[in-house]
């Protein structure tokens, strides 16, 4: 995850990357969007492009709110992300008994944000 501050990044940031980071900043605490959701929201790029932006510049925004579609925690950043999810009350699913490392996953049916105006706490999130 890039560790640059938002101020340091903005000056030389490619336009697409700036747009991805802006979407990440819109996601309310306790909610998530997938890489594909962000690309669809922007109407440009795809999950891999969004993932690349987040890998390079995501440290400047709430990176833990842009996730894999399967709800798995970001490899290499699981514990940091899990701390954020717990602090924000992000819905999680317990790991299965056969899951390696037994880390929970994000409950995508409950945590996914559709980009609506509210924080989404009272609405079902479907994109």
mmCIF file of C-alpha atoms in Angstrom:
data_model
loop_
_atom_site.group_PDB
_atom_site.id
_atom_site.type_symbol
_atom_site.label_atom_id
_atom_site.label_comp_id
_atom_site.label_asym_id
_atom_site.label_seq_id
_atom_site.Cartn_x
_atom_site.Cartn_y
_atom_site.Cartn_z
ATOM 1 C CA UNK A 1 0.000 0.000 0.000
ATOM 2 C CA UNK A 2 1.442 3.355 -0.952
ATOM 3 C CA UNK A 3 2.314 5.423 2.103
ATOM 4 C CA UNK A 4 2.290 8.857 0.538
ATOM 5 C CA UNK A 5 0.079 11.522 2.066
ATOM 6 C CA UNK A 6 -2.787 12.892 -0.019
ATOM 7 C CA UNK A 7 -1.025 16.260 -0.324
ATOM 8 C CA UNK A 8 2.210 14.695 -1.589
ATOM 9 C CA UNK A 9 0.374 12.557 -4.127
ATOM 10 C CA UNK A 10 -1.999 15.097 -5.677
ATOM 11 C CA UNK A 11 0.616 17.171 -7.498
ATOM 12 C CA UNK A 12 1.842 14.534 -9.954
ATOM 13 C CA UNK A 13 -1.072 12.123 -9.833
ATOM 14 C CA UNK A 14 -2.474 10.759 -13.093
ATOM 15 C CA UNK A 15 -6.075 11.864 -13.659
ATOM 16 C CA UNK A 16 -7.483 8.324 -13.429
ATOM 17 C CA UNK A 17 -5.668 7.715 -10.149
ATOM 18 C CA UNK A 18 -7.028 10.960 -8.720
ATOM 19 C CA UNK A 19 -10.556 9.851 -9.623
ATOM 20 C CA UNK A 20 -10.080 6.422 -8.002
ATOM 21 C CA UNK A 21 -8.805 8.009 -4.790
ATOM 22 C CA UNK A 22 -11.730 10.431 -4.743
ATOM 23 C CA UNK A 23 -14.173 7.511 -4.865
ATOM 24 C CA UNK A 24 -12.297 5.735 -2.054
ATOM 25 C CA UNK A 25 -12.683 8.869 0.074
ATOM 26 C CA UNK A 26 -16.460 8.885 -0.507
ATOM 27 C CA UNK A 27 -17.030 5.398 0.915
ATOM 28 C CA UNK A 28 -18.533 5.789 4.400
ATOM 29 C CA UNK A 29 -16.944 4.161 7.454
ATOM 30 C CA UNK A 30 -18.163 0.591 7.876
ATOM 31 C CA UNK A 31 -18.903 0.182 4.164
ATOM 32 C CA UNK A 32 -16.853 -1.077 1.198
ATOM 33 C CA UNK A 33 -16.755 -1.072 -2.587
ATOM 34 C CA UNK A 34 -14.989 -3.658 -4.711
ATOM 35 C CA UNK A 35 -12.292 -2.759 -7.198
ATOM 36 C CA UNK A 36 -14.814 -3.496 -9.944
ATOM 37 C CA UNK A 37 -17.462 -1.324 -8.274
ATOM 38 C CA UNK A 38 -15.070 1.632 -8.296
ATOM 39 C CA UNK A 39 -14.251 1.093 -11.970
ATOM 40 C CA UNK A 40 -17.962 0.839 -12.784
ATOM 41 C CA UNK A 41 -18.692 3.996 -10.771
ATOM 42 C CA UNK A 42 -16.038 5.839 -12.779
ATOM 43 C CA UNK A 43 -17.128 4.331 -16.091
ATOM 44 C CA UNK A 44 -13.485 3.678 -16.913
ATOM 45 C CA UNK A 45 -10.832 1.044 -16.348
ATOM 46 C CA UNK A 46 -11.442 -2.210 -14.566
ATOM 47 C CA UNK A 47 -10.687 -3.958 -11.287
ATOM 48 C CA UNK A 48 -7.003 -4.416 -12.116
ATOM 49 C CA UNK A 49 -6.528 -0.734 -12.924
ATOM 50 C CA UNK A 50 -8.244 0.289 -9.696
ATOM 51 C CA UNK A 51 -6.146 -2.232 -7.782
ATOM 52 C CA UNK A 52 -2.963 -0.814 -9.299
ATOM 53 C CA UNK A 53 -3.931 2.726 -8.294
ATOM 54 C CA UNK A 54 -4.694 1.563 -4.768
ATOM 55 C CA UNK A 55 -1.382 -0.314 -4.563
ATOM 56 C CA UNK A 56 0.596 2.741 -5.681
ATOM 57 C CA UNK A 57 -1.308 5.597 -4.048
ATOM 58 C CA UNK A 58 -3.893 4.076 -1.707
ATOM 59 C CA UNK A 59 -2.063 4.887 1.504
ATOM 60 C CA UNK A 60 -3.336 8.455 1.155
ATOM 61 C CA UNK A 61 -7.004 7.401 1.497
ATOM 62 C CA UNK A 62 -9.059 4.812 3.447
ATOM 63 C CA UNK A 63 -7.629 1.940 1.364
ATOM 64 C CA UNK A 64 -9.320 -0.752 3.470
ATOM 65 C CA UNK A 65 -12.706 0.307 2.064
ATOM 66 C CA UNK A 66 -11.784 -0.799 -1.495
ATOM 67 C CA UNK A 67 -11.757 -4.589 -1.454
ATOM 68 C CA UNK A 68 -11.773 -7.829 -3.409
ATOM 69 C CA UNK A 69 -15.174 -9.032 -4.556
ATOM 70 C CA UNK A 70 -14.915 -12.167 -2.412
ATOM 71 C CA UNK A 71 -14.490 -10.148 0.791
ATOM 72 C CA UNK A 72 -11.043 -11.572 1.538
ATOM 73 C CA UNK A 73 -8.731 -9.257 3.456
ATOM 74 C CA UNK A 74 -5.898 -7.629 1.524
ATOM 75 C CA UNK A 75 -2.908 -10.010 1.553
ATOM 76 C CA UNK A 76 -0.053 -8.589 3.581
ATOM 77 C CA UNK A 77 -2.304 -6.024 5.258
ATOM 78 C CA UNK A 78 -4.846 -8.320 6.920
ATOM 79 C CA UNK A 79 -4.285 -7.254 10.517
ATOM 80 C CA UNK A 80 -4.219 -3.524 9.745
ATOM 81 C CA UNK A 81 -7.373 -3.827 7.662
ATOM 82 C CA UNK A 82 -9.093 -5.950 10.297
ATOM 83 C CA UNK A 83 -8.382 -3.273 12.910
ATOM 84 C CA UNK A 84 -10.022 -0.649 10.686
ATOM 85 C CA UNK A 85 -13.026 -2.890 10.002
ATOM 86 C CA UNK A 86 -13.547 -3.528 13.692
ATOM 87 C CA UNK A 87 -13.142 0.159 14.586
ATOM 88 C CA UNK A 88 -15.673 1.163 11.916
ATOM 89 C CA UNK A 89 -18.143 -1.661 12.560
ATOM 90 C CA UNK A 90 -17.793 -3.141 9.086
ATOM 91 C CA UNK A 91 -19.881 -6.345 8.874
ATOM 92 C CA UNK A 92 -17.603 -9.387 8.904
ATOM 93 C CA UNK A 93 -18.205 -13.118 8.438
ATOM 94 C CA UNK A 94 -16.372 -15.622 10.582
ATOM 95 C CA UNK A 95 -13.830 -17.736 8.749
ATOM 96 C CA UNK A 96 -14.745 -21.333 8.104
ATOM 97 C CA UNK A 97 -13.103 -23.981 10.256
ATOM 98 C CA UNK A 98 -10.971 -25.079 7.309
ATOM 99 C CA UNK A 99 -9.906 -21.545 6.309
ATOM 100 C CA UNK A 100 -6.163 -20.999 6.381
ATOM 101 C CA UNK A 101 -5.255 -18.578 9.149
ATOM 102 C CA UNK A 102 -8.915 -18.371 10.134
ATOM 103 C CA UNK A 103 -9.251 -14.687 9.275
ATOM 104 C CA UNK A 104 -12.761 -13.349 8.843
ATOM 105 C CA UNK A 105 -14.007 -11.991 5.525
ATOM 106 C CA UNK A 106 -16.049 -8.928 4.855
ATOM 107 C CA UNK A 107 -19.765 -9.705 4.724
ATOM 108 C CA UNK A 108 -20.227 -8.279 1.233
ATOM 109 C CA UNK A 109 -24.026 -8.544 1.288
ATOM 110 C CA UNK A 110 -24.162 -6.190 4.266
ATOM 111 C CA UNK A 111 -21.035 -4.050 3.857
ATOM 112 C CA UNK A 112 -21.158 -3.220 0.147
ATOM 113 C CA UNK A 113 -21.917 0.434 -0.547
ATOM 114 C CA UNK A 114 -23.811 1.432 -3.666
ATOM 115 C CA UNK A 115 -22.659 5.037 -3.716
ATOM 116 C CA UNK A 116 -25.906 6.425 -2.357
ATOM 117 C CA UNK A 117 -26.044 9.801 -0.652
ATOM 118 C CA UNK A 118 -26.526 8.428 2.874
ATOM 119 C CA UNK A 119 -24.097 6.366 4.874
ATOM 120 C CA UNK A 120 -26.140 3.337 3.916
ATOM 121 C CA UNK A 121 -26.669 2.104 7.459
ATOM 122 C CA UNK A 122 -30.419 1.714 6.924
ATOM 123 C CA UNK A 123 -30.393 0.533 3.328
ATOM 124 C CA UNK A 124 -29.482 -2.708 1.637
ATOM 125 C CA UNK A 125 -26.346 -2.153 -0.375
ATOM 126 C CA UNK A 126 -26.414 -3.639 -3.844
ATOM 127 C CA UNK A 127 -24.392 -2.480 -6.799
#
